GROMACS .gro file of C-alpha atoms in nm:
model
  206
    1UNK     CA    1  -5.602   2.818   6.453
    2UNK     CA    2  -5.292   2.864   6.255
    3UNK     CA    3  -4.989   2.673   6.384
    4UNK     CA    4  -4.646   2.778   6.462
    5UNK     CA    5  -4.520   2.608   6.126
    6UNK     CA    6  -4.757   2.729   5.878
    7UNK     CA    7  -4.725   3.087   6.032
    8UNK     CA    8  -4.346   3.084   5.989
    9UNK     CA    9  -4.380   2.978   5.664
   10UNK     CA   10  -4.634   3.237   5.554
   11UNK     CA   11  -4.384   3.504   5.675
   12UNK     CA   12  -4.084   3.397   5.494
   13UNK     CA   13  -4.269   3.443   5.221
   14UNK     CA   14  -4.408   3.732   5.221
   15UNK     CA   15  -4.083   3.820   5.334
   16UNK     CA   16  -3.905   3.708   4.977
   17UNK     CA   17  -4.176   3.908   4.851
   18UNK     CA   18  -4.146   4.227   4.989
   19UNK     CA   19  -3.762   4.242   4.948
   20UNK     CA   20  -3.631   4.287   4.652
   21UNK     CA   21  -3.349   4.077   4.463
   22UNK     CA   22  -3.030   4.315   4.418
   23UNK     CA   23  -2.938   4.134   4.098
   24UNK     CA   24  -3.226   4.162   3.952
   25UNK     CA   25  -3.220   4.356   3.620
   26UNK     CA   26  -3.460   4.665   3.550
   27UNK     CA   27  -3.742   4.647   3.315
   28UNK     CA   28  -3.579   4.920   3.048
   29UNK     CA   29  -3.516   4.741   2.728
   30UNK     CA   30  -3.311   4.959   2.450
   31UNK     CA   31  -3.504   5.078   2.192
   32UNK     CA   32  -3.271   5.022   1.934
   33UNK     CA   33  -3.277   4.654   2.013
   34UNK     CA   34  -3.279   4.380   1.734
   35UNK     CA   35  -3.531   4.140   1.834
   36UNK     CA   36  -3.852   4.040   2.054
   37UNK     CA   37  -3.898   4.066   2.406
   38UNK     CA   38  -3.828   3.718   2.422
   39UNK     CA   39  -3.519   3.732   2.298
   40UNK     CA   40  -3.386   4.001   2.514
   41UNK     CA   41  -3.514   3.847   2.837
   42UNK     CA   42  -3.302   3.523   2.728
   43UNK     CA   43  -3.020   3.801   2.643
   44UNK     CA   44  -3.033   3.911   3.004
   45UNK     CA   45  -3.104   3.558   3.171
   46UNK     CA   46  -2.753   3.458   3.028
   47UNK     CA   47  -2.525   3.814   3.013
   48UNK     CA   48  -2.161   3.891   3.112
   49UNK     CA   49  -2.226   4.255   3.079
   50UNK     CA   50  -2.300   4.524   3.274
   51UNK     CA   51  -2.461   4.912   3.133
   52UNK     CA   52  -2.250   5.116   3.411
   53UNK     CA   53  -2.433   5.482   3.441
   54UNK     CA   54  -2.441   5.816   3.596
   55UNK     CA   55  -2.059   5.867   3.570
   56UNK     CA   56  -1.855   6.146   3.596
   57UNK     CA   57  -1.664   6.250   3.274
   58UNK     CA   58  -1.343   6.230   3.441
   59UNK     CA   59  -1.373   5.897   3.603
   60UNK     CA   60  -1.079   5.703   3.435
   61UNK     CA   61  -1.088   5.306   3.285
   62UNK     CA   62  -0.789   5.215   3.548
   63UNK     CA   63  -1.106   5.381   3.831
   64UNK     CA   64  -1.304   5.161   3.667
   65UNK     CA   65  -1.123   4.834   3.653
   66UNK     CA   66  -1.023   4.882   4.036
   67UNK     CA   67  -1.424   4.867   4.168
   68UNK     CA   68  -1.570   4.640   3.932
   69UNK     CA   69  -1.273   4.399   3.933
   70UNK     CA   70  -1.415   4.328   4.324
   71UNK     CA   71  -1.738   4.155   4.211
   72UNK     CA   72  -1.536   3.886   3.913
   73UNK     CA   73  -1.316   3.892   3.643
   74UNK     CA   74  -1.327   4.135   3.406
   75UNK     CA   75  -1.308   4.094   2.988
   76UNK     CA   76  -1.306   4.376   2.918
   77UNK     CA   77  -1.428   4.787   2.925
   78UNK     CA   78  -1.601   4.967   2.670
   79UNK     CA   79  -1.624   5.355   2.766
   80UNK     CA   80  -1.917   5.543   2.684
   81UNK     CA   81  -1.784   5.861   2.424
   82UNK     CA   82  -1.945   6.165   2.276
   83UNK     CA   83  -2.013   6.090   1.941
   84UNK     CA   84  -1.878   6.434   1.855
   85UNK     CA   85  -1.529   6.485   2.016
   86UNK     CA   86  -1.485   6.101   2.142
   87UNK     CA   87  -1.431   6.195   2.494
   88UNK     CA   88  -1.598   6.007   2.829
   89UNK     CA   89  -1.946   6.089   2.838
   90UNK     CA   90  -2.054   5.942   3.176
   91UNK     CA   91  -2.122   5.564   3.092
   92UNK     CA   92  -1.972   5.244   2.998
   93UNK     CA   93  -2.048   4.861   2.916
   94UNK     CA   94  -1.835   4.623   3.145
   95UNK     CA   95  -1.788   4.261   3.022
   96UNK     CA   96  -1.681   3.991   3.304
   97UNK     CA   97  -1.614   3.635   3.181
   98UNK     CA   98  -1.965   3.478   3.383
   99UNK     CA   99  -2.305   3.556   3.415
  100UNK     CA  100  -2.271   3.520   3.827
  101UNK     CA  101  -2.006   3.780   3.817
  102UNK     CA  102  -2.209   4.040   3.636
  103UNK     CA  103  -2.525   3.929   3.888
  104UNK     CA  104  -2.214   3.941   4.186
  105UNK     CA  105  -2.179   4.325   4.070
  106UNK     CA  106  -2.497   4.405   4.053
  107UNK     CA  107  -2.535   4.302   4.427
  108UNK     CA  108  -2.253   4.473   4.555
  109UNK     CA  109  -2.135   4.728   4.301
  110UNK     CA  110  -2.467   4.906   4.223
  111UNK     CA  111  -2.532   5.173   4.423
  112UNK     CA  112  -2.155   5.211   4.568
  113UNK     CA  113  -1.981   5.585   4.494
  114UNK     CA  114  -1.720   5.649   4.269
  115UNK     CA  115  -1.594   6.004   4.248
  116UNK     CA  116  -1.869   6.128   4.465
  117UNK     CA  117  -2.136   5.991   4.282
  118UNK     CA  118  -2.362   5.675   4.328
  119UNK     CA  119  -2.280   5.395   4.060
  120UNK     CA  120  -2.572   5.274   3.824
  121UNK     CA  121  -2.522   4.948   3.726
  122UNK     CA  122  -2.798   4.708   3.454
  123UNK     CA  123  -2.750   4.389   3.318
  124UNK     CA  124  -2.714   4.389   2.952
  125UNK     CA  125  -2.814   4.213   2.664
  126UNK     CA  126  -2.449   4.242   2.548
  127UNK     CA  127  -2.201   4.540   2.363
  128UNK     CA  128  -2.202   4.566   1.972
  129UNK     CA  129  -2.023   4.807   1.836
  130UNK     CA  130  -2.153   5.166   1.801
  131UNK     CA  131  -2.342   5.168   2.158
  132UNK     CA  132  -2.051   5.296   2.300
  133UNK     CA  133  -2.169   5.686   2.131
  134UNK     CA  134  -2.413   5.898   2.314
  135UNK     CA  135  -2.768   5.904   2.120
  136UNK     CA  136  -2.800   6.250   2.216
  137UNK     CA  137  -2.812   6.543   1.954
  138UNK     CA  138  -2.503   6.694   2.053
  139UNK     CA  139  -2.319   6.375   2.081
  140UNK     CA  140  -2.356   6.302   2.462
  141UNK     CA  141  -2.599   6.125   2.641
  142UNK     CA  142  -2.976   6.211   2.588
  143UNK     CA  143  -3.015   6.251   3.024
  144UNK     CA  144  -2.750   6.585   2.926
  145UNK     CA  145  -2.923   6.707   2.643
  146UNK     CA  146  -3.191   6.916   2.849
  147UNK     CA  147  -3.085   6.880   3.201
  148UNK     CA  148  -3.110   7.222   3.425
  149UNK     CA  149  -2.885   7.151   3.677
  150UNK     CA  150  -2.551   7.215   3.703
  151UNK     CA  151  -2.318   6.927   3.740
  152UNK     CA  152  -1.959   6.962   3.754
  153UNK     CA  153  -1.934   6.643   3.746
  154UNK     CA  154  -2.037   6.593   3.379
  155UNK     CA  155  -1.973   6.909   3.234
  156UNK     CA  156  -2.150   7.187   3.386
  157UNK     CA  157  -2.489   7.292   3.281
  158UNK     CA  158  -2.680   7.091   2.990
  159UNK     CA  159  -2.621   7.128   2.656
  160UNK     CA  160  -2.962   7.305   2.580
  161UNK     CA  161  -2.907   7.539   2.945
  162UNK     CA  162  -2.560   7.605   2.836
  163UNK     CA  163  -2.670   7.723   2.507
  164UNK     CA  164  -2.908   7.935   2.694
  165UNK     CA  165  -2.616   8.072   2.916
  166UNK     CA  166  -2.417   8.165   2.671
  167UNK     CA  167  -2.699   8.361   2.436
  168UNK     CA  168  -2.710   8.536   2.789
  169UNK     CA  169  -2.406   8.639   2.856
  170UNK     CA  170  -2.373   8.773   2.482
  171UNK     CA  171  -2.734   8.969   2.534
  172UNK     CA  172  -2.564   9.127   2.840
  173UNK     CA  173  -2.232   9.233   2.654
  174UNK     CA  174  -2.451   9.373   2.392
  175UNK     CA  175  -2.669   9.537   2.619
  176UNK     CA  176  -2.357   9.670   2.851
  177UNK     CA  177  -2.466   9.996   3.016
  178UNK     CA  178  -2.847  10.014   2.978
  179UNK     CA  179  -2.968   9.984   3.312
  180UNK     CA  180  -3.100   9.650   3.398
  181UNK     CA  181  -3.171   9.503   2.977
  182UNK     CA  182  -2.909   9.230   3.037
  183UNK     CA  183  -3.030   9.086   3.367
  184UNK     CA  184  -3.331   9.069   3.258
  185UNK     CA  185  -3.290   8.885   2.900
  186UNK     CA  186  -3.088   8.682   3.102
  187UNK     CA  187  -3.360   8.595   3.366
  188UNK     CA  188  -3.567   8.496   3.096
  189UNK     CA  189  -3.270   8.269   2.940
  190UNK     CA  190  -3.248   8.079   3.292
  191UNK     CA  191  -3.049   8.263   3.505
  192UNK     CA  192  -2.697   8.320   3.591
  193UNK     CA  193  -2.431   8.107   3.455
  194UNK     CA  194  -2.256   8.051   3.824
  195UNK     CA  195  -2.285   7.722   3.971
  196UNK     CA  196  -2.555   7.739   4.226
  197UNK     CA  197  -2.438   7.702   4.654
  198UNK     CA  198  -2.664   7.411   4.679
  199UNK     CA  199  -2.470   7.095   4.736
  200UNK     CA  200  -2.445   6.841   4.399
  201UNK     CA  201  -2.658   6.574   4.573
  202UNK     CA  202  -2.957   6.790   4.488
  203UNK     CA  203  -2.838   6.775   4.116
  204UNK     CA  204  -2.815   6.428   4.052
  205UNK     CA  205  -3.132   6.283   3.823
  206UNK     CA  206  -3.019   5.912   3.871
   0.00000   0.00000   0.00000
């Protein structure tokens, strides 16, 4: 018969187990990395810095600074900028002085809304230069490069959709007058260029 003390035991346990620890980092590791696997999970054991994601364009540095301030000290803000034009492109790196303040974040910050949308946050190996470009091919980030939906939020359709939107729109002036060509070229293209009436939740590919 299992006693009282062994069974309470048993049940923290698996109670440790089956909830998970907030400050935990994820398991993506940046392709463009310079080093083993090793070396990055010492990176991360011992990181200030936090990958911030899923952003809108217009959320500001001083927006910024305000929420993540909360969880520590901050060094310092690097926004994330087309590559292209050099305007916000939805992410940024943010640098606090300790390791528990980034981990303090991570508990409390990720997951939070700012501007309407839900806060990403990832411990970081640590911000050198030229990470602060989207690796996409028009500039922005790659997660905008092919994405369907439309999100105000960062920009409107895709790159790739609103390339499709467009080459609509000009089949239709082109076509202006001949019963039903331009609708359906721009069927074919994706569809009308109007924001659907769905609410932006269903948009969002965290």
């Amino acid at each position: 018969m299992v006693s009282a003390t062994t069974f309470d035991s048993n049940m923290l346990d698996d109670m440790f187990t089956i909830v998970p620890r907030l400050d935990r980092p994820s398991t993506y590791k940046d392709h463009q990395y310079q080093g083993t696997t090793e070396q990055w999970n010492a990176d991360i054991a011992k990181s200030t810095t936090l990958y911030v994601g899923n952003l809108s364009f217009y959320t500001t540095e001083e927006q910024l600074y305000e929420v993540f301030s909360k969880a520590g000290e901050i060094k310092r803000i690097i926004m994330g900028l087309s590559r292209q034009n050099k305007t916000p492109c939805g992410f940024c790196f943010v640098e606090y002085y300790t390791h528990d303040s980034a981990l303090e974040c991570m508990k409390y910050v990720n997951g939070t809304k700012l501007d309407d949308r839900i806060i990403r946050t990832d411990i970081d190996p640590g911000f050198r230069e030229g990470r602060q470009f989207g690796r996409g091919r028009s500039g922005g980030q790659v997660r905008d490069e092919y994405r369907q939906e439309y999100d105000e939020g960062r920009g409107g359709w895709g790159y790739v959709r609103a390339k499709q939107e467009e080459g609509g729109r000009n089949q239709d002036d082109s076509y202006d007058g001949m019963s039903g060509a331009g609708k359906g070229i721009n069927n074919r293209l994706g569809g009308s260029a109007r924001p659907s009436s769905h609410g932006d939740g269903e948009y969002r590919d965290d």
